């Protein structure tokens, strides 16, 4: 009898914990929904922390990729008071595919470098984090 009661208490506690976790998610999203509701009357920056360090990518990102992007829309929510330089000339790029290359390297510096772009003979087994090659990708 005591074991059944103990089991029922555990089940109740687990269910209570699940309800608490599932119902508290709405409060976490409140800041974003409030911010979107205030658009376009934004007078302050959003309450976020600045990023620190590199963004790490999965191992399969390693190497040089052929990429294609297409601009499908232009928007200037603050126009006509504020229009960024080059906004009007970007209309020429609407619905036009733009091919480019992107490179991802190991953070340790081994592997391909934008200054000496030679393929490695065999993959590294150092498990170094994969990061974007900023020098190559920024061209």
PDB file of N, CA and C in Angstrom, residues 52 110 119:
ATOM      1  N   UNK A  52      29.564  36.746 -28.046  1.00  0.00           N
ATOM      2  CA  UNK A  52      30.984  36.657 -27.710  1.00  0.00           C
ATOM      3  C   UNK A  52      31.582  35.449 -28.416  1.00  0.00           C
ATOM      4  N   UNK A 110      44.451  24.997 -38.656  1.00  0.00           N
ATOM      5  CA  UNK A 110      44.861  23.974 -39.601  1.00  0.00           C
ATOM      6  C   UNK A 110      43.798  23.872 -40.676  1.00  0.00           C
ATOM      7  N   UNK A 119      43.744  22.218 -50.876  1.00  0.00           N
ATOM      8  CA  UNK A 119      42.957  21.192 -50.194  1.00  0.00           C
ATOM      9  C   UNK A 119      43.862  20.335 -49.317  1.00  0.00           C
TER      10      UNK A 119
END
